mmCIF file of C-alpha atoms in Angstrom:
data_model
loop_
_atom_site.group_PDB
_atom_site.id
_atom_site.type_symbol
_atom_site.label_atom_id
_atom_site.label_comp_id
_atom_site.label_asym_id
_atom_site.label_seq_id
_atom_site.Cartn_x
_atom_site.Cartn_y
_atom_site.Cartn_z
ATOM 1 C CA UNK A 17 -130.154 167.188 59.679
ATOM 2 C CA UNK A 18 -129.929 165.807 63.203
ATOM 3 C CA UNK A 19 -126.297 165.888 64.320
ATOM 4 C CA UNK A 20 -126.483 164.575 67.901
ATOM 5 C CA UNK A 21 -128.946 162.023 69.269
ATOM 6 C CA UNK A 22 -129.303 161.548 73.013
ATOM 7 C CA UNK A 23 -131.773 160.036 75.455
ATOM 8 C CA UNK A 24 -132.963 160.914 78.949
ATOM 9 C CA UNK A 25 -134.097 158.575 81.742
ATOM 10 C CA UNK A 26 -135.361 159.058 85.289
ATOM 11 C CA UNK A 27 -133.931 155.754 86.530
ATOM 12 C CA UNK A 28 -136.941 154.467 88.455
ATOM 13 C CA UNK A 29 -136.411 151.764 91.064
ATOM 14 C CA UNK A 30 -138.369 149.578 93.476
ATOM 15 C CA UNK A 31 -138.059 150.820 97.059
ATOM 16 C CA UNK A 32 -137.496 147.230 98.182
ATOM 17 C CA UNK A 33 -134.688 146.675 95.641
ATOM 18 C CA UNK A 34 -133.123 150.023 94.643
ATOM 19 C CA UNK A 35 -129.878 148.437 93.494
ATOM 20 C CA UNK A 36 -131.600 146.636 90.632
ATOM 21 C CA UNK A 37 -133.091 149.872 89.313
ATOM 22 C CA UNK A 38 -129.749 151.659 89.391
ATOM 23 C CA UNK A 39 -128.089 148.728 87.641
ATOM 24 C CA UNK A 40 -130.789 148.827 84.970
ATOM 25 C CA UNK A 41 -129.994 152.493 84.345
ATOM 26 C CA UNK A 42 -126.288 151.726 83.944
ATOM 27 C CA UNK A 43 -127.093 148.896 81.531
ATOM 28 C CA UNK A 44 -129.272 151.255 79.492
ATOM 29 C CA UNK A 45 -126.406 153.769 79.260
ATOM 30 C CA UNK A 46 -124.050 150.986 78.144
ATOM 31 C CA UNK A 47 -126.597 149.956 75.508
ATOM 32 C CA UNK A 48 -126.855 153.563 74.340
ATOM 33 C CA UNK A 49 -123.111 153.666 73.737
ATOM 34 C CA UNK A 50 -123.193 150.397 71.776
ATOM 35 C CA UNK A 51 -126.049 151.717 69.635
ATOM 36 C CA UNK A 52 -124.059 154.848 68.774
ATOM 37 C CA UNK A 53 -126.007 157.445 70.774
ATOM 38 C CA UNK A 54 -124.076 160.658 71.331
ATOM 39 C CA UNK A 55 -125.328 161.299 74.858
ATOM 40 C CA UNK A 56 -127.190 159.828 77.824
ATOM 41 C CA UNK A 57 -128.887 162.097 80.377
ATOM 42 C CA UNK A 58 -130.282 161.438 83.855
ATOM 43 C CA UNK A 59 -133.152 163.232 85.531
ATOM 44 C CA UNK A 60 -132.953 164.206 89.186
ATOM 45 C CA UNK A 61 -135.499 163.180 91.817
ATOM 46 C CA UNK A 62 -135.442 163.780 95.583
ATOM 47 C CA UNK A 63 -137.573 161.891 98.124
ATOM 48 C CA UNK A 64 -138.967 159.827 95.245
ATOM 49 C CA UNK A 65 -138.149 156.473 93.686
ATOM 50 C CA UNK A 66 -135.923 157.841 90.940
ATOM 51 C CA UNK A 67 -132.236 158.733 90.834
ATOM 52 C CA UNK A 68 -131.473 161.251 93.576
ATOM 53 C CA UNK A 69 -127.733 161.385 92.888
ATOM 54 C CA UNK A 70 -127.194 161.423 89.124
ATOM 55 C CA UNK A 71 -123.616 162.633 89.473
ATOM 56 C CA UNK A 72 -122.748 159.506 91.476
ATOM 57 C CA UNK A 73 -124.519 157.268 88.949
ATOM 58 C CA UNK A 74 -122.684 158.985 86.092
ATOM 59 C CA UNK A 75 -119.393 158.410 87.902
ATOM 60 C CA UNK A 76 -120.189 154.699 87.700
ATOM 61 C CA UNK A 77 -121.282 155.045 84.071
ATOM 62 C CA UNK A 78 -118.017 156.783 83.228
ATOM 63 C CA UNK A 79 -116.156 153.602 84.161
ATOM 64 C CA UNK A 80 -118.429 151.361 82.093
ATOM 65 C CA UNK A 81 -118.374 153.453 78.904
ATOM 66 C CA UNK A 82 -115.662 155.146 76.887
ATOM 67 C CA UNK A 83 -117.285 157.493 74.360
ATOM 68 C CA UNK A 84 -120.879 158.507 75.088
ATOM 69 C CA UNK A 85 -121.388 161.934 76.694
ATOM 70 C CA UNK A 86 -123.020 161.872 80.141
ATOM 71 C CA UNK A 87 -125.441 164.587 81.230
ATOM 72 C CA UNK A 88 -127.909 165.663 83.900
ATOM 73 C CA UNK A 89 -131.236 167.164 82.894
ATOM 74 C CA UNK A 90 -131.463 168.752 85.261
ATOM 75 C CA UNK A 91 -129.950 169.191 88.739
ATOM 76 C CA UNK A 92 -132.147 171.643 90.702
ATOM 77 C CA UNK A 93 -129.625 173.894 92.431
ATOM 78 C CA UNK A 94 -132.050 174.663 95.234
ATOM 79 C CA UNK A 95 -131.031 171.331 96.752
ATOM 80 C CA UNK A 96 -127.302 171.905 96.309
ATOM 81 C CA UNK A 97 -124.327 173.807 97.671
ATOM 82 C CA UNK A 98 -122.710 175.193 94.486
ATOM 83 C CA UNK A 99 -119.137 174.775 95.715
ATOM 84 C CA UNK A 100 -119.633 171.147 96.755
ATOM 85 C CA UNK A 101 -121.467 170.383 93.546
ATOM 86 C CA UNK A 102 -118.630 171.928 91.525
ATOM 87 C CA UNK A 103 -116.171 169.573 93.235
ATOM 88 C CA UNK A 104 -118.287 166.543 92.365
ATOM 89 C CA UNK A 105 -118.858 167.649 88.768
ATOM 90 C CA UNK A 106 -115.167 168.282 88.132
ATOM 91 C CA UNK A 107 -114.233 164.928 89.675
ATOM 92 C CA UNK A 108 -116.652 162.995 87.457
ATOM 93 C CA UNK A 109 -115.634 165.010 84.402
ATOM 94 C CA UNK A 110 -112.012 164.030 84.931
ATOM 95 C CA UNK A 111 -112.947 160.392 85.552
ATOM 96 C CA UNK A 112 -114.962 160.353 82.323
ATOM 97 C CA UNK A 113 -112.235 161.921 80.216
ATOM 98 C CA UNK A 114 -114.154 165.159 79.690
ATOM 99 C CA UNK A 115 -117.565 163.703 78.793
ATOM 100 C CA UNK A 116 -119.757 165.298 81.474
ATOM 101 C CA UNK A 117 -122.558 167.690 80.453
ATOM 102 C CA UNK A 118 -124.162 169.011 83.662
ATOM 103 C CA UNK A 119 -127.600 170.515 83.187
ATOM 104 C CA UNK A 120 -128.902 172.699 86.019
ATOM 105 C CA UNK A 121 -131.848 174.907 86.964
ATOM 106 C CA UNK A 122 -132.757 177.265 89.793
ATOM 107 C CA UNK A 123 -135.757 178.105 91.927
ATOM 108 C CA UNK A 124 -136.944 176.822 95.317
ATOM 109 C CA UNK A 125 -136.944 173.036 95.737
ATOM 110 C CA UNK A 126 -140.179 171.303 94.793
ATOM 111 C CA UNK A 127 -142.638 171.257 97.723
ATOM 112 C CA UNK A 128 -140.301 173.645 99.533
ATOM 113 C CA UNK A 129 -142.637 174.418 102.431
ATOM 114 C CA UNK A 130 -142.795 170.719 103.271
ATOM 115 C CA UNK A 131 -139.097 169.896 102.876
ATOM 116 C CA UNK A 132 -137.279 173.107 103.850
ATOM 117 C CA UNK A 133 -136.792 172.061 107.475
ATOM 118 C CA UNK A 134 -135.082 168.890 106.296
ATOM 119 C CA UNK A 135 -132.803 170.687 103.799
ATOM 120 C CA UNK A 136 -132.153 174.047 105.455
ATOM 121 C CA UNK A 137 -133.314 173.825 109.092
ATOM 122 C CA UNK A 138 -131.514 177.036 110.081
ATOM 123 C CA UNK A 139 -131.219 179.018 106.841
ATOM 124 C CA UNK A 140 -134.362 178.362 104.762
ATOM 125 C CA UNK A 141 -135.502 181.977 104.853
ATOM 126 C CA UNK A 142 -132.041 183.256 103.919
ATOM 127 C CA UNK A 143 -131.287 180.929 100.997
ATOM 128 C CA UNK A 144 -131.007 182.566 97.565
ATOM 129 C CA UNK A 145 -132.713 180.481 94.868
ATOM 130 C CA UNK A 146 -132.229 183.070 92.100
ATOM 131 C CA UNK A 147 -129.891 182.973 89.101
ATOM 132 C CA UNK A 148 -127.174 184.143 91.502
ATOM 133 C CA UNK A 149 -126.949 180.525 92.662
ATOM 134 C CA UNK A 150 -126.035 179.494 89.091
ATOM 135 C CA UNK A 151 -123.462 182.277 88.942
ATOM 136 C CA UNK A 152 -121.833 180.861 92.077
ATOM 137 C CA UNK A 153 -121.610 177.443 90.425
ATOM 138 C CA UNK A 154 -120.245 178.950 87.208
ATOM 139 C CA UNK A 155 -117.522 180.782 89.142
ATOM 140 C CA UNK A 156 -116.539 177.584 90.953
ATOM 141 C CA UNK A 157 -116.440 175.471 87.791
ATOM 142 C CA UNK A 158 -114.525 178.130 85.851
ATOM 143 C CA UNK A 159 -111.788 178.144 88.454
ATOM 144 C CA UNK A 160 -112.334 181.610 89.862
ATOM 145 C CA UNK A 161 -111.058 182.216 93.423
ATOM 146 C CA UNK A 162 -113.632 181.366 96.076
ATOM 147 C CA UNK A 163 -111.510 182.113 99.165
ATOM 148 C CA UNK A 164 -108.367 183.987 100.187
ATOM 149 C CA UNK A 165 -106.993 180.813 101.746
ATOM 150 C CA UNK A 166 -104.093 179.723 99.536
ATOM 151 C CA UNK A 167 -100.663 178.179 99.969
ATOM 152 C CA UNK A 168 -99.131 176.399 102.913
ATOM 153 C CA UNK A 169 -100.871 176.205 106.268
ATOM 154 C CA UNK A 170 -98.859 174.054 108.566
ATOM 155 C CA UNK A 171 -98.095 170.805 106.736
ATOM 156 C CA UNK A 172 -100.993 171.166 104.274
ATOM 157 C CA UNK A 173 -101.437 173.005 100.975
ATOM 158 C CA UNK A 174 -104.609 174.913 100.150
ATOM 159 C CA UNK A 175 -106.076 176.276 96.910
ATOM 160 C CA UNK A 176 -108.101 179.451 96.469
ATOM 161 C CA UNK A 177 -110.160 177.770 93.742
ATOM 162 C CA UNK A 178 -112.219 174.588 93.702
ATOM 163 C CA UNK A 179 -110.211 171.403 93.272
ATOM 164 C CA UNK A 180 -110.004 169.419 91.175
ATOM 165 C CA UNK A 181 -110.318 171.814 88.265
ATOM 166 C CA UNK A 182 -111.451 170.400 84.909
ATOM 167 C CA UNK A 183 -110.574 173.005 82.235
ATOM 168 C CA UNK A 184 -113.244 172.148 79.646
ATOM 169 C CA UNK A 185 -116.177 171.589 81.974
ATOM 170 C CA UNK A 186 -117.470 175.174 82.053
ATOM 171 C CA UNK A 187 -118.112 175.074 78.295
ATOM 172 C CA UNK A 188 -120.334 172.016 78.808
ATOM 173 C CA UNK A 189 -122.666 173.486 81.416
ATOM 174 C CA UNK A 190 -126.330 173.592 80.349
ATOM 175 C CA UNK A 191 -129.242 175.559 81.720
ATOM 176 C CA UNK A 192 -132.660 173.898 81.675
ATOM 177 C CA UNK A 193 -135.273 176.581 81.118
ATOM 178 C CA UNK A 194 -138.947 176.775 80.280
ATOM 179 C CA UNK A 195 -139.469 180.535 79.994
ATOM 180 C CA UNK A 196 -138.299 183.411 77.837
ATOM 181 C CA UNK A 197 -136.502 184.914 80.815
ATOM 182 C CA UNK A 198 -134.548 181.702 81.418
ATOM 183 C CA UNK A 199 -133.686 181.385 77.730
ATOM 184 C CA UNK A 200 -132.335 184.928 77.583
ATOM 185 C CA UNK A 201 -130.450 184.579 80.869
ATOM 186 C CA UNK A 202 -128.734 181.374 79.740
ATOM 187 C CA UNK A 203 -127.706 183.042 76.497
ATOM 188 C CA UNK A 204 -126.399 186.171 78.194
ATOM 189 C CA UNK A 205 -124.247 184.022 80.501
ATOM 190 C CA UNK A 206 -122.782 181.910 77.718
ATOM 191 C CA UNK A 207 -124.321 178.601 78.778
ATOM 192 C CA UNK A 208 -125.816 175.881 76.601
ATOM 193 C CA UNK A 209 -129.611 175.569 76.689
ATOM 194 C CA UNK A 210 -131.860 172.583 77.397
ATOM 195 C CA UNK A 211 -135.444 173.015 76.256
ATOM 196 C CA UNK A 212 -137.781 170.231 77.318
ATOM 197 C CA UNK A 213 -141.351 169.004 76.977
ATOM 198 C CA UNK A 214 -142.539 171.567 79.575
ATOM 199 C CA UNK A 215 -142.678 175.335 78.940
ATOM 200 C CA UNK A 216 -144.528 178.372 80.274
ATOM 201 C CA UNK A 217 -147.442 179.630 78.183
ATOM 202 C CA UNK A 218 -146.391 183.278 78.161
ATOM 203 C CA UNK A 219 -146.928 184.694 74.684
ATOM 204 C CA UNK A 220 -148.881 181.773 73.191
ATOM 205 C CA UNK A 221 -150.711 178.533 73.968
ATOM 206 C CA UNK A 222 -149.074 176.710 71.049
ATOM 207 C CA UNK A 223 -146.316 174.530 72.514
ATOM 208 C CA UNK A 224 -144.167 174.389 69.373
ATOM 209 C CA UNK A 225 -144.281 178.160 68.899
ATOM 210 C CA UNK A 226 -143.402 178.753 72.550
ATOM 211 C CA UNK A 227 -140.414 176.421 72.327
ATOM 212 C CA UNK A 228 -139.282 178.067 69.107
ATOM 213 C CA UNK A 229 -139.419 181.503 70.762
ATOM 214 C CA UNK A 230 -137.172 180.208 73.556
ATOM 215 C CA UNK A 231 -134.597 178.834 71.107
ATOM 216 C CA UNK A 232 -134.481 182.125 69.236
ATOM 217 C CA UNK A 233 -134.367 184.258 72.392
ATOM 218 C CA UNK A 234 -131.481 182.170 73.738
ATOM 219 C CA UNK A 235 -129.421 182.457 70.579
ATOM 220 C CA UNK A 236 -130.159 186.154 70.183
ATOM 221 C CA UNK A 237 -128.652 186.726 73.637
ATOM 222 C CA UNK A 238 -125.718 184.314 73.315
ATOM 223 C CA UNK A 239 -122.252 185.472 72.201
ATOM 224 C CA UNK A 240 -122.116 182.566 69.714
ATOM 225 C CA UNK A 241 -125.450 183.502 68.125
ATOM 226 C CA UNK A 242 -126.804 180.830 65.798
ATOM 227 C CA UNK A 243 -123.956 178.492 66.744
ATOM 228 C CA UNK A 244 -124.994 178.405 70.415
ATOM 229 C CA UNK A 245 -125.909 174.870 71.483
ATOM 230 C CA UNK A 246 -129.551 174.005 72.121
ATOM 231 C CA UNK A 247 -130.875 170.523 72.872
ATOM 232 C CA UNK A 248 -134.561 169.768 72.438
ATOM 233 C CA UNK A 249 -136.236 167.268 74.737
ATOM 234 C CA UNK A 250 -139.506 165.501 73.922
ATOM 235 C CA UNK A 251 -141.041 162.140 74.875
ATOM 236 C CA UNK A 252 -140.607 160.002 71.768
ATOM 237 C CA UNK A 253 -141.665 156.337 71.553
ATOM 238 C CA UNK A 254 -140.968 154.546 68.249
ATOM 239 C CA UNK A 255 -142.909 151.304 67.864
ATOM 240 C CA UNK A 256 -141.354 149.657 64.795
ATOM 241 C CA UNK A 257 -140.054 146.558 66.599
ATOM 242 C CA UNK A 258 -142.485 146.692 69.540
ATOM 243 C CA UNK A 259 -144.758 143.772 70.303
ATOM 244 C CA UNK A 260 -148.514 144.217 70.136
ATOM 245 C CA UNK A 261 -148.624 144.356 73.944
ATOM 246 C CA UNK A 262 -145.920 147.024 74.037
ATOM 247 C CA UNK A 263 -147.676 149.150 71.418
ATOM 248 C CA UNK A 264 -150.915 148.967 73.383
ATOM 249 C CA UNK A 265 -149.115 149.993 76.581
ATOM 250 C CA UNK A 266 -147.345 152.890 74.878
ATOM 251 C CA UNK A 267 -150.530 154.231 73.322
ATOM 252 C CA UNK A 268 -152.392 153.965 76.633
ATOM 253 C CA UNK A 269 -149.575 155.839 78.377
ATOM 254 C CA UNK A 270 -149.677 158.678 75.860
ATOM 255 C CA UNK A 271 -153.472 158.835 75.856
ATOM 256 C CA UNK A 272 -153.548 159.188 79.639
ATOM 257 C CA UNK A 273 -151.158 162.151 79.439
ATOM 258 C CA UNK A 274 -152.740 163.873 76.432
ATOM 259 C CA UNK A 275 -155.387 165.990 78.262
ATOM 260 C CA UNK A 276 -152.690 168.069 79.992
ATOM 261 C CA UNK A 277 -151.249 169.072 76.598
ATOM 262 C CA UNK A 278 -154.375 170.900 75.431
ATOM 263 C CA UNK A 279 -154.394 173.910 77.764
ATOM 264 C CA UNK A 280 -151.998 175.614 80.210
ATOM 265 C CA UNK A 281 -151.795 173.849 83.574
ATOM 266 C CA UNK A 282 -151.759 175.429 87.031
ATOM 267 C CA UNK A 283 -151.003 178.959 88.250
ATOM 268 C CA UNK A 284 -147.676 178.963 86.344
ATOM 269 C CA UNK A 285 -149.542 178.170 83.081
ATOM 270 C CA UNK A 286 -147.292 175.292 82.130
ATOM 271 C CA UNK A 287 -147.686 173.719 78.700
ATOM 272 C CA UNK A 288 -146.760 170.085 78.031
ATOM 273 C CA UNK A 289 -145.750 168.681 74.666
ATOM 274 C CA UNK A 290 -147.732 165.691 73.394
ATOM 275 C CA UNK A 291 -145.910 162.357 73.571
ATOM 276 C CA UNK A 292 -144.952 161.093 70.117
ATOM 277 C CA UNK A 293 -145.898 157.435 69.636
ATOM 278 C CA UNK A 294 -145.720 155.660 66.281
ATOM 279 C CA UNK A 295 -143.376 154.257 63.705
ATOM 280 C CA UNK A 296 -140.048 155.958 63.114
ATOM 281 C CA UNK A 297 -141.354 157.294 59.817
ATOM 282 C CA UNK A 298 -144.447 158.775 61.479
ATOM 283 C CA UNK A 299 -142.447 160.391 64.268
ATOM 284 C CA UNK A 300 -139.857 161.753 61.828
ATOM 285 C CA UNK A 301 -142.629 163.359 59.796
ATOM 286 C CA UNK A 302 -144.068 165.006 62.915
ATOM 287 C CA UNK A 303 -140.676 166.287 64.046
ATOM 288 C CA UNK A 304 -139.774 167.665 60.655
ATOM 289 C CA UNK A 305 -142.930 169.784 60.819
ATOM 290 C CA UNK A 306 -141.992 171.079 64.288
ATOM 291 C CA UNK A 307 -140.645 174.645 63.976
ATOM 292 C CA UNK A 308 -138.349 174.300 67.015
ATOM 293 C CA UNK A 309 -136.906 170.987 65.784
ATOM 294 C CA UNK A 310 -136.071 172.577 62.446
ATOM 295 C CA UNK A 311 -133.789 175.077 64.217
ATOM 296 C CA UNK A 312 -131.754 172.663 66.350
ATOM 297 C CA UNK A 313 -129.405 169.811 65.506
ATOM 298 C CA UNK A 314 -129.256 167.881 68.754
ATOM 299 C CA UNK A 315 -131.907 166.226 70.899
ATOM 300 C CA UNK A 316 -132.276 164.309 74.162
ATOM 301 C CA UNK A 317 -135.435 162.255 73.734
ATOM 302 C CA UNK A 318 -137.025 161.342 77.074
ATOM 303 C CA UNK A 319 -137.849 157.750 77.941
ATOM 304 C CA UNK A 320 -141.246 157.340 79.643
ATOM 305 C CA UNK A 321 -140.921 157.104 83.399
ATOM 306 C CA UNK A 322 -142.833 153.927 84.190
ATOM 307 C CA UNK A 323 -141.850 151.354 81.576
ATOM 308 C CA UNK A 324 -139.858 148.144 81.989
ATOM 309 C CA UNK A 325 -136.212 147.523 81.109
ATOM 310 C CA UNK A 326 -137.114 145.508 78.001
ATOM 311 C CA UNK A 327 -139.327 148.361 76.796
ATOM 312 C CA UNK A 328 -136.406 150.788 77.036
ATOM 313 C CA UNK A 329 -134.191 148.387 75.103
ATOM 314 C CA UNK A 330 -136.768 148.229 72.289
ATOM 315 C CA UNK A 331 -137.348 152.000 72.249
ATOM 316 C CA UNK A 332 -133.640 152.875 72.247
ATOM 317 C CA UNK A 333 -132.897 150.309 69.546
ATOM 318 C CA UNK A 334 -135.620 151.723 67.291
ATOM 319 C CA UNK A 335 -134.431 155.268 68.006
ATOM 320 C CA UNK A 336 -130.886 154.433 66.965
ATOM 321 C CA UNK A 337 -131.578 152.077 64.080
ATOM 322 C CA UNK A 338 -134.703 153.659 62.564
ATOM 323 C CA UNK A 339 -135.714 157.080 63.890
ATOM 324 C CA UNK A 340 -132.264 158.659 64.019
ATOM 325 C CA UNK A 341 -131.373 157.711 60.428
ATOM 326 C CA UNK A 342 -134.817 158.912 59.276
ATOM 327 C CA UNK A 343 -133.853 162.334 60.675
ATOM 328 C CA UNK A 344 -130.466 162.355 58.973
ATOM 329 C CA UNK A 345 -128.466 161.213 62.005
ATOM 330 C CA UNK A 346 -125.613 158.750 61.848
ATOM 331 C CA UNK A 347 -124.484 156.720 64.871
ATOM 332 C CA UNK A 348 -121.200 157.607 66.504
ATOM 333 C CA UNK A 349 -118.335 155.223 65.934
ATOM 334 C CA UNK A 350 -116.090 153.815 68.683
#
């Protein structure tokens, strides 16, 4: 039985009119709340035409919604200062009434050799992109002291921990991982775990089996065991109310991306999940046969990157009104 239904969007925009794209994303989040979705998640893109500041966009979304949880999937910490990010996350969590679910990951920024001089002109070779960067963020969000500066200094008051502090935020931090090592690390550090449509082909070349091994490794390492939270992310496109033109576009999109799902890609041997396109009944049948899906009870289905606003409205409506109920989910109430 699916307990929590969420969706994920990249928030694409036209370089000549970026405001319209950001507004579209906010409208989609508002629609998600009206349809009863439990969560809305934003991807993170730098030096591209997708949302580069999801925390800022979610701050806006927090003032236009009242119930739906708001997440990032994921913020690559290689681009961030953990202390500054902790301040922003806590601020938005308080503004949202405790609805923020920050998802993060580590590693060098994408295309690091070509962007490092712009991000870290003086410290690129000294930056630590390991799990230690996550531990710094965790300490900041949990309210641990980060300095010995505390109390009055002249006419001003200072705190030894990050301010503002949002007490429940640390329990809603997620780690986005695609390897067994990441799954175990997230479990050992008591985080929640985001597993997506991209994984490393380490012990198998069967995507579903790889994803299942990550879910089990995470929970085996987590203090909460089988109760530890895992969210599965896949590209899912129900077509029940789609027009003929939309169905043709969706099938062409999936067909173009299918070759990369057959074998591991690149030196890192990344495996991609096939996009699921079809009626709600067809997709539900496929998911119910997925071994990883059978072991989780919450999902964040990804919206395709390049579709139009009206396409997202149709897809989200079919997800909420047809696919979710077919999987045993019931929409949240106001």
